[in-house]
């Protein structure tokens, strides 16, 4: 911009400018030169080129009006910025000047031939100051502009630098520069020293680090050596343990073997015992008989039984045997026990012996070794002994060294611990310094942000203010026009004009339509501008006319539009509209998650995106990364192929275009041989690849090339390219799978299993492209995109094809006079469905938090981790971490970038958020200000909800599939059931036939001459077999039908279950718009399938029942023995059968016609004429080219209609303005006639001269007075004669005006304007009907065979095309004369309003008749006649014969190939219905419009007549009023003159008769006046009796302070002092009569404790309240507000105010005194004592009624006034400012530093006193608790403060503090418990923080008091526990009248 400006200034204007425009234009001199080049600155020679303050002020003061006239903003701020040479100000100002000057040139060129400017100045007038003033002239703003100019100069001079200061600065500049140089040198030296110190510190630190590393290496070596020794020792120990284990194992093995041996011996013993037992048994059995074998063997010859008996007899007795056995067993056991004991003893002895032997052997061995060792030691030499001593010494040394090493290690550990602690301390300190720097930077950036926000807010406010100012100016202009109109038309309300002006105001017309009627001499100059303005008014009134609103409102409501025509035009607009290019939509609907994360900067978007990608395995799409990848791909393609991707794409596109052109050339050839039918579109051949040419670049490479070009040009990445890259990334996400993390266990298993098979993958194998096992989800998440609404719109367009701009263009381009139905237009307010599942919006409303998040990030270069100094601080136990932390090297961390991003977010976020809200369930807000965990959890919940919704949608889809399968199964079962039904019915019929045949045959065989019983039986058997077979078939069919019906019922139930499952899943799918839509469609599909399944099941059940009926019939026939000859099968009626007598389907659906408005349907126009299954006839759409032609025809029709209406309305407005102008000029000329000068002034002047010429001595005589009275009567008669003459002339002029023919002529002209409107309506009617005919022929023509003439079939198309009659000429067409002739038999009926119209507007009546006749004739002609082909077809169809072929076959059957195809009757019906319906509606609209025109024409003619009659009446009123006023003025003059003549006095003042008034000019003295009397001396206001003024109150305060600084004084001393002050005159005069006793009695009121002491401050405050009653009128809310007011001015917030702060605080009696609504107070009589009632009412005004705020200005507070200083001398007794000085002296005390301070809470507590003690205590509670409520509750501390406002310490010794803090707490506790019950014991430490104030100065409550115990004033006063406290301590809040008390006590 600077180069363009410099070129303009230097080359075009020739101004001497340098490279620094700010410096050149700082003085304003060059601005004057610039304006002089354009003739805009006539006083350029008065400019001063010096850069001095006076010169600059002079220059800019002269420049400011020029800037203002030119429309360039120039104020003192801009001027100061120019003077200070701020960067960018001068170029911006120059650019604005250049633009505005160029705009003026353009305006001059535009208005070369039109308007005042072009006619008066010509086309080539250059801009000048006069031209600017002419353009911007406004008389009412002249004063404002002059004042603004004066204010600009004063402000500029006040802000300018003092010239002396400038000169001083110039002289001191050298010293200043030297000081700056020295500062720079000092800074450089300091930096060098700091660098040296840092280098030394780094060197020392490096050395220490080297030492530390060496020490660490030595320690590592020692540790390695120790570890080796330790490992050897462990190995040795392991070997020893291994040997010991081996020995133990050997011993255990030995013990085990010994145990086994013992067990073996025991077994042998057992076996031996058993053998012995057996031997004993044998011995016992054998007995004395010899060998047992012989006894046991059975003897020969004996039986076994005998042998057994013998054996029993020989055997011993059983008891003895048992006894012997027991004895034997005892013996055996004893022997066994003895044997075991002996064995154990032997084993013990053996073991003992072995042990003793081993011990002896070991002892012997040790003894031998000892002896051998002793022998060896004895044999050692002396050298060996010395060596042993040396070894012992070395061992001792090693021990010492070990101890020293341990000591050093402990010292090193301690040193390391100290170093560690020091390092941590330094780390913490460094972190603290970093934190402080970060906080300071964040604070500075926040201040900069607030400043920038304020600047933006100011700019916005200025813009709004400018807009509001313009609107206000336009409103004022409206008001001015209304006032001018009423003035011009005699106070008529401008209803029509106001609506016109309001329409222009709404449309933004700066001129607000036509201006007020100009004077007659300026009418010609304003004619063109007025015509143009009237045209704009006409255009604005067109909508009112079409909608029948405003002036065109009808009683019957709006006329409406032609709905059929609107539908037709809407369809044509859709068909003719060239479809916008649709991008290739990516197929990403199958992805489980499609997310985007947007929001405020630093709100956690990237963290949320990363968390979502990790948790749900999504691909992160980062736009910046996509741009980098695209650029890299483009570079790789260019490097590989030697040409850019964009060039390659262009070349391929060119070849594709050539191929498309070749295909287009082939299309006509292909369509020639198709017999007029639409040929299949021939697609373009594939783009030929050039052999060896470069391959086609990828989309990413092509976009990367375009991005590189855009970035190289210095701009940003265009939105379309960026969106294209993002969409490409979304496409790539389909083939992207998250990397599978390797399982360590899987690696081990693979290593154990051996080598992998081929193709299994490996380290170098590519990443798997297929889905990983487990079916993990895929998808993407876009990080930080879209950022703007434009990007979001482009993204939706490329994802879903959504193009709202195209839809809006379609809506805006809709027809005005035939609007399409709302359903045919896009619904812009519909909820949209996005291509994304959700957009997570991370909001961060606090910019300070965003700045902190941005500025507090630090990077650890070693680990790569990013910390945050506040929200994620680095650990403090990692030494060196804070030192190595670095700022994040990111462009987003730049402070300027942060500000820019925040500002951009604040500007763009609203539009983006509004766009996202238009989509259904797309925007998902997340509070980014919360903790990161909560933010991530919320985002995860959103993703989980989406997955659940999609799962629910999938469930709905599966349910729909199940329902469809069930429906198919049910329909199949229905088909099978019907087959079974048919089989059963067929079997029944066959059986009946066979049965009949059997009976007939049997009858024949039996009834013959030779009956054959055998044949009969054979026949019966055969028939029975056939019947059985058919019966079996019927039964089988019934069984099959039953099974199929059951299957159909089960399928229907399954479908119902699927529908129920789908509906259950709908609720979960509501989270996502996509899922909800899919689920709803699936549920609807499932419901439809379920209904179909139920219908099929019902039909199957019906078929089953029919089959059962047929089977029952078969059973009946089979069992019958005889059947009648006419027997038949009674079957159930078949479902879906055709009812006899029904018409064919084509006739039944004759009116079932559907339109197809899809653009693609035009390709199959001929094929779509076939009727559908339901009998509908689909009407094909109009081809695109024909639709475009028809739509263009309609647009031409509509444009001409609207332009005609606008011109007609402009003509009406012009005629109306002419009528107004005529009558306004008439009134103006008549006023001039009435106000023309006459001879009355000369007569009066001569009379005055003659009257005053009489000598004063002669005036007193009776004769002179009589003569003067006679002259007065002669003057009166002469003046009345002149009045009579003027009245006669005015009446003659009014009669001439009444006889004028203007009304008749204007009514005729107005009628012609309405005829023009009727002509516009006629043209529209005729064109609309012709358009309907053209469209109907185009729409229905393809449905008629080519051999048929459509015009011969439809009467409406056979009539010739309509022509619009010429209504303006008034000629009636010949064919319509009979129609409008009343006496003709063919005349049409006219509406009732026609008679009235013929009487007042005959031309318009004739035009209306012509149009009505034409319309009704045309509508009648379009109606179908009896001989219409349609009626013939209907008659032929009714008679059973098809039309056109009587007695012969027609159609496409056999034998009719050569006959002409017939026309479908529905085509004729549809065509005729469309034409007749449209014609009827158009006739209705035309009749309504004509009636409206007639009504408005009559109304306007009536209005003109009323305006004329009103004007004539108004002129008569003016004449009569003027006559009466002039006569009254003459009578008044006569009265004045006769009065002077009767008293003999001259006429001192000039008397003039001006118009109808008598003027008494006191400035024009005819006789000198006597000197005026001196004014009386003003009386000084005095206060009422008994009340003290502020001066007296200050003196009294000073006396008390000097006598008793502590605040307490003996009553006697106080009484003496008051009497003394009264005697000295320090108190008012009435106080002097009080004695010491009466004074003492009055003061006892202030000692409720009877301590003989009083608080003298309480007395003074009560005297103050008596003098200032407004103080006591404050309520609780005002007293509590005073606490807040004082706290605001308390800078240090310590509860104490300095004098400046006290002066700044505005108390209630200050602003209430100055309020305009404050009530006046009656003043007591002077000298009378002030009564009590007077003080109650309060005397707040002075004697002269002057309020105190006006009587005396507030004195200025001094900087430092010591406490106790009385206020300055004050003559006014009720000055609020002086009262504040009294209160300062009363309550201020010196602080610790000696500065006086005032406790404002104590002061306000004293001022709470009220006549009603209860009200005063309530106000004290409000002050103590800072609560505005009158029922405030206070705790013990606050009540203690209320009792002792200044503390209880000073009154303890004087018995003025009877209640201690603990007692007050007890009182509060007792009152609180009486109201709330005993308090619960709080936990330890609870309430401690509540009882302590924020400053920590107030102590906690005593033990036993509840922490929240609070009571109200009412509870404290009306409780037994608090009554005594209130009476003794709170009496101070009851106001007492000390003066009255002195009178009563005296």
mmCIF file of N, CA, C and O in Angstrom, residues 421-437 869 875-877 882-883:
data_model
loop_
_atom_site.group_PDB
_atom_site.id
_atom_site.type_symbol
_atom_site.label_atom_id
_atom_site.label_comp_id
_atom_site.label_asym_id
_atom_site.label_seq_id
_atom_site.Cartn_x
_atom_site.Cartn_y
_atom_site.Cartn_z
ATOM 1 N N UNK A 421 21.225 -31.874 48.978
ATOM 2 C CA UNK A 421 20.275 -30.900 49.522
ATOM 3 C C UNK A 421 20.488 -29.528 48.915
ATOM 4 O O UNK A 421 19.525 -28.810 48.598
ATOM 5 N N UNK A 422 21.758 -29.149 48.727
ATOM 6 C CA UNK A 422 22.036 -27.852 48.108
ATOM 7 C C UNK A 422 21.549 -27.827 46.658
ATOM 8 O O UNK A 422 20.997 -26.829 46.180
ATOM 9 N N UNK A 423 21.744 -28.927 45.973
ATOM 10 C CA UNK A 423 21.279 -29.005 44.588
ATOM 11 C C UNK A 423 19.749 -28.889 44.513
ATOM 12 O O UNK A 423 19.201 -28.177 43.678
ATOM 13 N N UNK A 424 19.096 -29.604 45.435
ATOM 14 C CA UNK A 424 17.637 -29.511 45.462
ATOM 15 C C UNK A 424 17.189 -28.109 45.807
ATOM 16 O O UNK A 424 16.194 -27.608 45.258
ATOM 17 N N UNK A 425 17.914 -27.464 46.727
ATOM 18 C CA UNK A 425 17.550 -26.093 47.081
ATOM 19 C C UNK A 425 17.703 -25.169 45.883
ATOM 20 O O UNK A 425 16.845 -24.340 45.595
ATOM 21 N N UNK A 426 18.851 -25.326 45.170
ATOM 22 C CA UNK A 426 19.041 -24.514 43.962
ATOM 23 C C UNK A 426 17.971 -24.841 42.916
ATOM 24 O O UNK A 426 17.491 -23.958 42.200
ATOM 25 N N UNK A 427 17.599 -26.119 42.814
ATOM 26 C CA UNK A 427 16.570 -26.509 41.855
ATOM 27 C C UNK A 427 15.229 -25.831 42.180
ATOM 28 O O UNK A 427 14.541 -25.316 41.309
ATOM 29 N N UNK A 428 14.914 -25.849 43.487
ATOM 30 C CA UNK A 428 13.662 -25.213 43.898
ATOM 31 C C UNK A 428 13.711 -23.714 43.650
ATOM 32 O O UNK A 428 12.743 -23.104 43.183
ATOM 33 N N UNK A 429 14.866 -23.103 43.938
ATOM 34 C CA UNK A 429 14.998 -21.665 43.717
ATOM 35 C C UNK A 429 14.906 -21.330 42.229
ATOM 36 O O UNK A 429 14.248 -20.360 41.833
ATOM 37 N N UNK A 430 15.559 -22.142 41.400
ATOM 38 C CA UNK A 430 15.499 -21.907 39.965
ATOM 39 C C UNK A 430 14.066 -22.092 39.451
ATOM 40 O O UNK A 430 13.582 -21.306 38.626
ATOM 41 N N UNK A 431 13.393 -23.118 39.958
ATOM 42 C CA UNK A 431 12.006 -23.326 39.555
ATOM 43 C C UNK A 431 11.130 -22.164 39.997
ATOM 44 O O UNK A 431 10.233 -21.722 39.263
ATOM 45 N N UNK A 432 11.401 -21.642 41.198
ATOM 46 C CA UNK A 432 10.619 -20.515 41.677
ATOM 47 C C UNK A 432 10.840 -19.289 40.804
ATOM 48 O O UNK A 432 9.897 -18.570 40.450
ATOM 49 N N UNK A 433 12.111 -19.045 40.439
ATOM 50 C CA UNK A 433 12.378 -17.892 39.569
ATOM 51 C C UNK A 433 11.723 -18.074 38.205
ATOM 52 O O UNK A 433 11.174 -17.121 37.635
ATOM 53 N N UNK A 434 11.775 -19.296 37.677
ATOM 54 C CA UNK A 434 11.105 -19.548 36.395
ATOM 55 C C UNK A 434 9.597 -19.335 36.529
ATOM 56 O O UNK A 434 8.951 -18.769 35.633
ATOM 57 N N UNK A 435 9.055 -19.763 37.628
ATOM 58 C CA UNK A 435 7.617 -19.592 37.857
ATOM 59 C C UNK A 435 7.265 -18.108 37.956
ATOM 60 O O UNK A 435 6.245 -17.654 37.391
ATOM 61 N N UNK A 436 8.084 -17.336 38.653
ATOM 62 C CA UNK A 436 7.811 -15.904 38.764
ATOM 63 C C UNK A 436 7.902 -15.220 37.411
ATOM 64 O O UNK A 436 7.062 -14.373 37.065
ATOM 65 N N UNK A 437 8.943 -15.584 36.638
ATOM 66 C CA UNK A 437 9.061 -14.981 35.303
ATOM 67 C C UNK A 437 7.862 -15.353 34.431
ATOM 68 O O UNK A 437 7.318 -14.518 33.692
ATOM 69 N N UNK A 869 4.822 -25.116 34.045
ATOM 70 C CA UNK A 869 5.311 -24.574 35.302
ATOM 71 C C UNK A 869 4.217 -24.467 36.350
ATOM 72 O O UNK A 869 4.530 -24.403 37.547
ATOM 73 N N UNK A 875 9.453 -32.184 38.451
ATOM 74 C CA UNK A 875 9.756 -32.647 39.819
ATOM 75 C C UNK A 875 10.946 -31.886 40.392
ATOM 76 O O UNK A 875 11.896 -31.534 39.687
ATOM 77 N N UNK A 876 10.860 -31.667 41.702
ATOM 78 C CA UNK A 876 11.926 -30.905 42.364
ATOM 79 C C UNK A 876 13.076 -31.777 42.829
ATOM 80 O O UNK A 876 14.080 -31.255 43.319
ATOM 81 N N UNK A 877 12.974 -33.094 42.711
ATOM 82 C CA UNK A 877 14.044 -33.981 43.159
ATOM 83 C C UNK A 877 14.898 -34.478 42.014
ATOM 84 O O UNK A 877 15.548 -35.518 42.125
ATOM 85 N N UNK A 882 15.568 -28.227 35.989
ATOM 86 C CA UNK A 882 15.121 -26.846 35.753
ATOM 87 C C UNK A 882 16.128 -26.065 34.927
ATOM 88 O O UNK A 882 15.759 -25.179 34.159
ATOM 89 N N UNK A 883 17.432 -26.397 35.086
ATOM 90 C CA UNK A 883 18.450 -25.664 34.327
ATOM 91 C C UNK A 883 18.412 -26.010 32.847
ATOM 92 O O UNK A 883 18.682 -25.153 31.999
#
